[in-house]
Amino acid sequence: MQGVGFRPFVYRMALKHELNGWVQNTNENVRIRVTGQPEKISGFLISLESEAPPAALIEKIVTEVIQEEEFTKFQILQSHDISEEITEISPDIAVCDDCLEDLNRQGNRLDYAFVNCTNCGPRFTIIRDLPYDRAKTTMQVFPMCGECQKEYENINDRRFHAQPTACKQCGPWYELFVKGKNVSDEIGEIISLVSRSIQNGRILLMKGLGGMHLACDAFNETAVENLRNIKMREGKPFAMMFRDMEALKKHASADFTEEQSLQSWRRPIVLLEMKRNEEQWLARTVNSGLNLIGAMLPYLPFHHLLFQQLKTSAIVLTSANFSNEPILIDNEGALSHFSDHVDALVLHNRDIYNRADDSVVRIMGGKERVFRRSRGYVPTPVRTALNTEGILAFGAELTNCICIGKGQKAFLSQHIGDLQGIETIRFYEQTIAQFLRLFRVKPALLAVDMHPGYQSTITGRNFGTVPIVAVQHHHAHIASCMAEHQLDEMVIGVAFDGTGYGDDGNIWGSEFLVCDLMNYRRITHFEYLPMPGGDMAAEEPWRMAVSLLYKVYGKDFTDLNLSFFRDIESEKIEILTRMIDRHINCPLTSGAGRLFDAVASMLGLCQIATFQAEGPMRLESLAQKNCPGSYPVEMNDTICFNATVRGIVDDLIRCIDITIIASKFHNTIISVIFEAANAIRKKEGINKVVLSGGVFQNKYLLEGAITLLEKNNFEVYTHAAVPANDGGIALGQLAVASKRRKNKCV
Ligand code: ZN
Ligand code: ZN
Ligand code: FE
């Protein structure tokens, strides 16, 4: 990967172990040739693994003894294939320990908030073009001073060829604005003003690495509420940054793997189980009453400087944007939109070129699963076993990412968002153009969702005279997971999500497929349910509860003694049943997400969602590991939950604890996954099961399904580096398009 100083590192290690030879980048790997004493070579090999820069991802080291050759020195050789060399850029890297020490050391970098080196600092977010050198980044406007230049040219220096390197003398700086006026550009003063403001319950806008954040004290209820008002978004949980691991562990539990993710150079937001801390309570509204919190650790020098002064050990750090708009990146926009809303703005004069939100991950089944793939992860490619050259995949509608193919690599873009606002659509179009240019890809084949109305489909269809492939949404989900694992054969695909356009015109989302990368057969699915009000039913789970109860109990369902009927006006329920009777605006759905919505509503957890998947998330947060039992299900051509619903209603009437009901419901779905997969295995002789779709971001469900399937000797494949939600769809589209092109079906 470019920009992580791997070849200079190899050079230094060769010198350290007194070896001669060379190092060179090739298409798929780094080649090293050395001659010297065998024990020195062994030492060199150990150093390669143990001392490598953290962001240099070594997959494996293969060694071979070959004909001896005489070298007089060790050299970094030019790459053979320049076009390939320019395709791999490093994602942004959290500030390293050495640079943090520089912050405390007298000299040019004392308290310098833009300190970085070959092992850390901005990459993707500042790169305008390739090859990666300073002139093609937003650091271009800051010529290096003599000192920095010396370090930059010294191969033994930590800053050798560190393109964004800078110091107080030559680099960018922070500026504090109050009411639109610049009040300070002295970092010490800014940090002390900012920390005092946060302490006093104020709300600040802070420019970061891939965009602007809004920040406030995470313990201050009023401040958090004010922040919610500014964002005009009541519901969504906010991410928090903790001073350090010790502070974090007072409020969340983190096992070894979770700690690893929190402390990795990618520094994502990690979803963790919340701990009730009796001495000090996080603001109640910070995570909207879920049992999860989104936590991260400082990743910018600025964050570290701030926490040195701050008394509070956690701040809310959420993207500065308005609903449906992408995270803000430019100073002018921040000043004009936020000067009247926040108490102060902390900006800086290093431009952000590629927007990147904080990434979000969750540890499930002992592995890191990426939910939102952005800062720290993009633009690392997914290595496929397919010829992806020239394929451009447009993604779906919500949580969109695009994907482009080069060689066998697939470059998934950063998280773009829901293609519903003008600004997001503009960001979407920009990203397509930027990725094509950055990676020198000339589109030869396009891939879109089958949904004719998606903005992404429309953009694809209007793209130009390039052949186009439409891929069914759930086939794309499974293909995405297959591509991530380089699978290219017949598999059993289980795709559970909220919505996706089916080829019978209905809304799918609980699909059991037998598929390869070319085609799919839909074997079974959850029984269709009317969605009264269409998209409204996805936002208002009570509508799905009415639909489900009406289907199971018929006209008299309102006589059931459920607290649900006290939550919802009877008039509204009547209107809905009439809509269902007359088939007015009631598309049919098999979406698993809708079933979870209905159950969440019946349990009184969520009638109107204030953020995406709120109902299912609240339902999941009740499920208990040690709670066995499940409800009956009828599995024929389709999967019918009538008996399940009767079981849930009976339990509700008997006042059974809702944590037990939620657990039993989850167990029911897990056993449905197994039973259906098992029936398909018996018939088709396929043993590989691929799980995909946003519903598999449910930890209880995913872990339960993996355990049960593996216990029954299935080979189970699940997402890790690529999101299981629609953020991974573009990769699946690209994989299907590649396969169809290979088989001349385009
Ligand atoms: Zn560093
Ligand atoms: Zn300098
Ligand atoms: Fe989906």
mmCIF file with all atom_site columns, N, CA, C and O in Angstrom, residues 289-319:
data_model
loop_
_atom_site.group_PDB
_atom_site.id
_atom_site.type_symbol
_atom_site.label_atom_id
_atom_site.label_alt_id
_atom_site.label_comp_id
_atom_site.label_asym_id
_atom_site.label_entity_id
_atom_site.label_seq_id
_atom_site.pdbx_PDB_ins_code
_atom_site.Cartn_x
_atom_site.Cartn_y
_atom_site.Cartn_z
_atom_site.occupancy
_atom_site.B_iso_or_equiv
_atom_site.pdbx_formal_charge
_atom_site.auth_seq_id
_atom_site.auth_comp_id
_atom_site.auth_asym_id
_atom_site.auth_atom_id
_atom_site.pdbx_PDB_model_num
ATOM 1   N N  . GLY A 1 289 ? -31.305 5.430  24.847 1.00 0.00 ? 289 GLY A N  1
ATOM 2   C CA . GLY A 1 289 ? -31.837 4.369  25.685 1.00 0.00 ? 289 GLY A CA 1
ATOM 3   C C  . GLY A 1 289 ? -31.540 2.959  25.204 1.00 0.00 ? 289 GLY A C  1
ATOM 4   O O  . GLY A 1 289 ? -32.112 1.998  25.703 1.00 0.00 ? 289 GLY A O  1
ATOM 5   N N  . LEU A 1 290 ? -30.627 2.813  24.253 1.00 0.00 ? 290 LEU A N  1
ATOM 6   C CA . LEU A 1 290 ? -30.231 1.461  23.837 1.00 0.00 ? 290 LEU A CA 1
ATOM 7   C C  . LEU A 1 290 ? -29.229 0.924  24.869 1.00 0.00 ? 290 LEU A C  1
ATOM 8   O O  . LEU A 1 290 ? -28.729 1.657  25.704 1.00 0.00 ? 290 LEU A O  1
ATOM 9   N N  . ASN A 1 291 ? -28.925 -0.370 24.782 1.00 0.00 ? 291 ASN A N  1
ATOM 10  C CA . ASN A 1 291 ? -27.914 -0.901 25.699 1.00 0.00 ? 291 ASN A CA 1
ATOM 11  C C  . ASN A 1 291 ? -26.531 -0.888 25.056 1.00 0.00 ? 291 ASN A C  1
ATOM 12  O O  . ASN A 1 291 ? -25.589 -1.452 25.557 1.00 0.00 ? 291 ASN A O  1
ATOM 13  N N  . LEU A 1 292 ? -26.434 -0.247 23.890 1.00 0.00 ? 292 LEU A N  1
ATOM 14  C CA . LEU A 1 292 ? -25.150 -0.144 23.195 1.00 0.00 ? 292 LEU A CA 1
ATOM 15  C C  . LEU A 1 292 ? -24.676 1.293  23.226 1.00 0.00 ? 292 LEU A C  1
ATOM 16  O O  . LEU A 1 292 ? -25.486 2.218  23.211 1.00 0.00 ? 292 LEU A O  1
ATOM 17  N N  . ILE A 1 293 ? -23.356 1.472  23.247 1.00 0.00 ? 293 ILE A N  1
ATOM 18  C CA . ILE A 1 293 ? -22.848 2.801  22.973 1.00 0.00 ? 293 ILE A CA 1
ATOM 19  C C  . ILE A 1 293 ? -21.800 2.724  21.869 1.00 0.00 ? 293 ILE A C  1
ATOM 20  O O  . ILE A 1 293 ? -21.100 1.732  21.716 1.00 0.00 ? 293 ILE A O  1
ATOM 21  N N  . GLY A 1 294 ? -21.772 3.787  21.081 1.00 0.00 ? 294 GLY A N  1
ATOM 22  C CA . GLY A 1 294 ? -20.756 3.902  20.036 1.00 0.00 ? 294 GLY A CA 1
ATOM 23  C C  . GLY A 1 294 ? -19.579 4.656  20.629 1.00 0.00 ? 294 GLY A C  1
ATOM 24  O O  . GLY A 1 294 ? -19.682 5.843  20.901 1.00 0.00 ? 294 GLY A O  1
ATOM 25  N N  . ALA A 1 295 ? -18.467 3.952  20.834 1.00 0.00 ? 295 ALA A N  1
ATOM 26  C CA . ALA A 1 295 ? -17.337 4.564  21.527 1.00 0.00 ? 295 ALA A CA 1
ATOM 27  C C  . ALA A 1 295 ? -16.098 4.568  20.653 1.00 0.00 ? 295 ALA A C  1
ATOM 28  O O  . ALA A 1 295 ? -15.877 3.645  19.875 1.00 0.00 ? 295 ALA A O  1
ATOM 29  N N  . MET A 1 296 ? -15.323 5.626  20.776 1.00 0.00 ? 296 MET A N  1
ATOM 30  C CA . MET A 1 296 ? -14.025 5.638  20.099 1.00 0.00 ? 296 MET A CA 1
ATOM 31  C C  . MET A 1 296 ? -13.001 6.334  20.976 1.00 0.00 ? 296 MET A C  1
ATOM 32  O O  . MET A 1 296 ? -13.343 6.998  21.953 1.00 0.00 ? 296 MET A O  1
ATOM 33  N N  . LEU A 1 297 ? -11.739 6.159  20.588 1.00 0.00 ? 297 LEU A N  1
ATOM 34  C CA . LEU A 1 297 ? -10.635 6.774  21.315 1.00 0.00 ? 297 LEU A CA 1
ATOM 35  C C  . LEU A 1 297 ? -10.037 7.883  20.449 1.00 0.00 ? 297 LEU A C  1
ATOM 36  O O  . LEU A 1 297 ? -10.213 7.884  19.227 1.00 0.00 ? 297 LEU A O  1
ATOM 37  N N  . PRO A 1 298 ? -9.332  8.834  21.063 1.00 0.00 ? 298 PRO A N  1
ATOM 38  C CA . PRO A 1 298 ? -8.746  9.944  20.304 1.00 0.00 ? 298 PRO A CA 1
ATOM 39  C C  . PRO A 1 298 ? -7.880  9.444  19.153 1.00 0.00 ? 298 PRO A C  1
ATOM 40  O O  . PRO A 1 298 ? -7.162  8.455  19.305 1.00 0.00 ? 298 PRO A O  1
ATOM 41  N N  . TYR A 1 299 ? -7.990  10.109 18.005 1.00 0.00 ? 299 TYR A N  1
ATOM 42  C CA . TYR A 1 299 ? -7.165  9.694  16.869 1.00 0.00 ? 299 TYR A CA 1
ATOM 43  C C  . TYR A 1 299 ? -6.401  10.842 16.232 1.00 0.00 ? 299 TYR A C  1
ATOM 44  O O  . TYR A 1 299 ? -5.521  10.627 15.413 1.00 0.00 ? 299 TYR A O  1
ATOM 45  N N  . LEU A 1 300 ? -6.738  12.071 16.583 1.00 0.00 ? 300 LEU A N  1
ATOM 46  C CA . LEU A 1 300 ? -6.004  13.219 16.058 1.00 0.00 ? 300 LEU A CA 1
ATOM 47  C C  . LEU A 1 300 ? -5.131  13.801 17.164 1.00 0.00 ? 300 LEU A C  1
ATOM 48  O O  . LEU A 1 300 ? -5.518  13.753 18.336 1.00 0.00 ? 300 LEU A O  1
ATOM 49  N N  . PRO A 1 301 ? -4.005  14.412 16.788 1.00 0.00 ? 301 PRO A N  1
ATOM 50  C CA . PRO A 1 301 ? -3.216  15.107 17.816 1.00 0.00 ? 301 PRO A CA 1
ATOM 51  C C  . PRO A 1 301 ? -4.094  16.106 18.577 1.00 0.00 ? 301 PRO A C  1
ATOM 52  O O  . PRO A 1 301 ? -3.979  16.228 19.797 1.00 0.00 ? 301 PRO A O  1
ATOM 53  N N  . PHE A 1 302 ? -5.004  16.761 17.858 1.00 0.00 ? 302 PHE A N  1
ATOM 54  C CA . PHE A 1 302 ? -5.896  17.730 18.488 1.00 0.00 ? 302 PHE A CA 1
ATOM 55  C C  . PHE A 1 302 ? -6.724  17.096 19.607 1.00 0.00 ? 302 PHE A C  1
ATOM 56  O O  . PHE A 1 302 ? -6.903  17.682 20.671 1.00 0.00 ? 302 PHE A O  1
ATOM 57  N N  . HIS A 1 303 ? -7.241  15.891 19.353 1.00 0.00 ? 303 HIS A N  1
ATOM 58  C CA . HIS A 1 303 ? -8.032  15.206 20.393 1.00 0.00 ? 303 HIS A CA 1
ATOM 59  C C  . HIS A 1 303 ? -7.194  14.978 21.647 1.00 0.00 ? 303 HIS A C  1
ATOM 60  O O  . HIS A 1 303 ? -7.665  15.155 22.764 1.00 0.00 ? 303 HIS A O  1
ATOM 61  N N  . HIS A 1 304 ? -5.949  14.570 21.445 1.00 0.00 ? 304 HIS A N  1
ATOM 62  C CA . HIS A 1 304 ? -5.079  14.311 22.599 1.00 0.00 ? 304 HIS A CA 1
ATOM 63  C C  . HIS A 1 304 ? -4.801  15.597 23.372 1.00 0.00 ? 304 HIS A C  1
ATOM 64  O O  . HIS A 1 304 ? -4.853  15.615 24.592 1.00 0.00 ? 304 HIS A O  1
ATOM 65  N N  . LEU A 1 305 ? -4.517  16.668 22.639 1.00 0.00 ? 305 LEU A N  1
ATOM 66  C CA . LEU A 1 305 ? -4.273  17.945 23.307 1.00 0.00 ? 305 LEU A CA 1
ATOM 67  C C  . LEU A 1 305 ? -5.511  18.377 24.086 1.00 0.00 ? 305 LEU A C  1
ATOM 68  O O  . LEU A 1 305 ? -5.420  18.858 25.216 1.00 0.00 ? 305 LEU A O  1
ATOM 69  N N  . LEU A 1 306 ? -6.672  18.158 23.498 1.00 0.00 ? 306 LEU A N  1
ATOM 70  C CA . LEU A 1 306 ? -7.920  18.560 24.141 1.00 0.00 ? 306 LEU A CA 1
ATOM 71  C C  . LEU A 1 306 ? -8.147  17.785 25.440 1.00 0.00 ? 306 LEU A C  1
ATOM 72  O O  . LEU A 1 306 ? -8.464  18.365 26.480 1.00 0.00 ? 306 LEU A O  1
ATOM 73  N N  . PHE A 1 307 ? -7.972  16.468 25.371 1.00 0.00 ? 307 PHE A N  1
ATOM 74  C CA . PHE A 1 307 ? -8.233  15.663 26.563 1.00 0.00 ? 307 PHE A CA 1
ATOM 75  C C  . PHE A 1 307 ? -7.199  15.893 27.674 1.00 0.00 ? 307 PHE A C  1
ATOM 76  O O  . PHE A 1 307 ? -7.466  15.597 28.831 1.00 0.00 ? 307 PHE A O  1
ATOM 77  N N  . GLN A 1 308 ? -6.025  16.434 27.307 1.00 0.00 ? 308 GLN A N  1
ATOM 78  C CA . GLN A 1 308 ? -5.067  16.791 28.354 1.00 0.00 ? 308 GLN A CA 1
ATOM 79  C C  . GLN A 1 308 ? -5.630  17.892 29.255 1.00 0.00 ? 308 GLN A C  1
ATOM 80  O O  . GLN A 1 308 ? -5.290  17.990 30.417 1.00 0.00 ? 308 GLN A O  1
ATOM 81  N N  . GLN A 1 309 ? -6.486  18.724 28.682 1.00 0.00 ? 309 GLN A N  1
ATOM 82  C CA . GLN A 1 309 ? -7.030  19.860 29.432 1.00 0.00 ? 309 GLN A CA 1
ATOM 83  C C  . GLN A 1 309 ? -8.424  19.580 29.984 1.00 0.00 ? 309 GLN A C  1
ATOM 84  O O  . GLN A 1 309 ? -8.797  20.102 31.013 1.00 0.00 ? 309 GLN A O  1
ATOM 85  N N  . LEU A 1 310 ? -9.190  18.775 29.257 1.00 0.00 ? 310 LEU A N  1
ATOM 86  C CA . LEU A 1 310 ? -10.592 18.554 29.625 1.00 0.00 ? 310 LEU A CA 1
ATOM 87  C C  . LEU A 1 310 ? -10.716 17.810 30.946 1.00 0.00 ? 310 LEU A C  1
ATOM 88  O O  . LEU A 1 310 ? -10.010 16.830 31.178 1.00 0.00 ? 310 LEU A O  1
ATOM 89  N N  . LYS A 1 311 ? -11.662 18.262 31.786 1.00 0.00 ? 311 LYS A N  1
ATOM 90  C CA . LYS A 1 311 ? -11.931 17.516 33.003 1.00 0.00 ? 311 LYS A CA 1
ATOM 91  C C  . LYS A 1 311 ? -12.853 16.346 32.699 1.00 0.00 ? 311 LYS A C  1
ATOM 92  O O  . LYS A 1 311 ? -12.721 15.276 33.263 1.00 0.00 ? 311 LYS A O  1
ATOM 93  N N  . THR A 1 312 ? -13.808 16.560 31.805 1.00 0.00 ? 312 THR A N  1
ATOM 94  C CA . THR A 1 312 ? -14.736 15.487 31.474 1.00 0.00 ? 312 THR A CA 1
ATOM 95  C C  . THR A 1 312 ? -13.992 14.398 30.693 1.00 0.00 ? 312 THR A C  1
ATOM 96  O O  . THR A 1 312 ? -13.081 14.693 29.928 1.00 0.00 ? 312 THR A O  1
ATOM 97  N N  . SER A 1 313 ? -14.386 13.143 30.913 1.00 0.00 ? 313 SER A N  1
ATOM 98  C CA . SER A 1 313 ? -13.623 12.059 30.294 1.00 0.00 ? 313 SER A CA 1
ATOM 99  C C  . SER A 1 313 ? -14.272 11.540 29.013 1.00 0.00 ? 313 SER A C  1
ATOM 100 O O  . SER A 1 313 ? -13.771 10.607 28.405 1.00 0.00 ? 313 SER A O  1
ATOM 101 N N  . ALA A 1 314 ? -15.402 12.134 28.617 1.00 0.00 ? 314 ALA A N  1
ATOM 102 C CA . ALA A 1 314 ? -16.030 11.697 27.371 1.00 0.00 ? 314 ALA A CA 1
ATOM 103 C C  . ALA A 1 314 ? -16.793 12.849 26.728 1.00 0.00 ? 314 ALA A C  1
ATOM 104 O O  . ALA A 1 314 ? -17.461 13.622 27.420 1.00 0.00 ? 314 ALA A O  1
ATOM 105 N N  . ILE A 1 315 ? -16.663 12.957 25.420 1.00 0.00 ? 315 ILE A N  1
ATOM 106 C CA . ILE A 1 315 ? -17.437 13.964 24.694 1.00 0.00 ? 315 ILE A CA 1
ATOM 107 C C  . ILE A 1 315 ? -18.261 13.283 23.606 1.00 0.00 ? 315 ILE A C  1
ATOM 108 O O  . ILE A 1 315 ? -17.864 12.247 23.070 1.00 0.00 ? 315 ILE A O  1
ATOM 109 N N  . VAL A 1 316 ? -19.412 13.866 23.334 1.00 0.00 ? 316 VAL A N  1
ATOM 110 C CA . VAL A 1 316 ? -20.166 13.435 22.166 1.00 0.00 ? 316 VAL A CA 1
ATOM 111 C C  . VAL A 1 316 ? -19.410 13.949 20.963 1.00 0.00 ? 316 VAL A C  1
ATOM 112 O O  . VAL A 1 316 ? -18.901 15.072 20.960 1.00 0.00 ? 316 VAL A O  1
ATOM 113 N N  . LEU A 1 317 ? -19.287 13.113 19.940 1.00 0.00 ? 317 LEU A N  1
ATOM 114 C CA . LEU A 1 317 ? -18.618 13.545 18.726 1.00 0.00 ? 317 LEU A CA 1
ATOM 115 C C  . LEU A 1 317 ? -19.420 12.999 17.555 1.00 0.00 ? 317 LEU A C  1
ATOM 116 O O  . LEU A 1 317 ? -19.296 11.836 17.196 1.00 0.00 ? 317 LEU A O  1
ATOM 117 N N  . THR A 1 318 ? -20.259 13.854 17.016 1.00 0.00 ? 318 THR A N  1
ATOM 118 C CA . THR A 1 318 ? -21.156 13.389 15.958 1.00 0.00 ? 318 THR A CA 1
ATOM 119 C C  . THR A 1 318 ? -20.972 14.263 14.731 1.00 0.00 ? 318 THR A C  1
ATOM 120 O O  . THR A 1 318 ? -20.544 15.411 14.839 1.00 0.00 ? 318 THR A O  1
ATOM 121 N N  . SER A 1 319 ? -21.283 13.722 13.572 1.00 0.00 ? 319 SER A N  1
ATOM 122 C CA . SER A 1 319 ? -20.995 14.461 12.350 1.00 0.00 ? 319 SER A CA 1
ATOM 123 C C  . SER A 1 319 ? -21.812 15.749 12.287 1.00 0.00 ? 319 SER A C  1
ATOM 124 O O  . SER A 1 319 ? -22.981 15.786 12.660 1.00 0.00 ? 319 SER A O  1
#
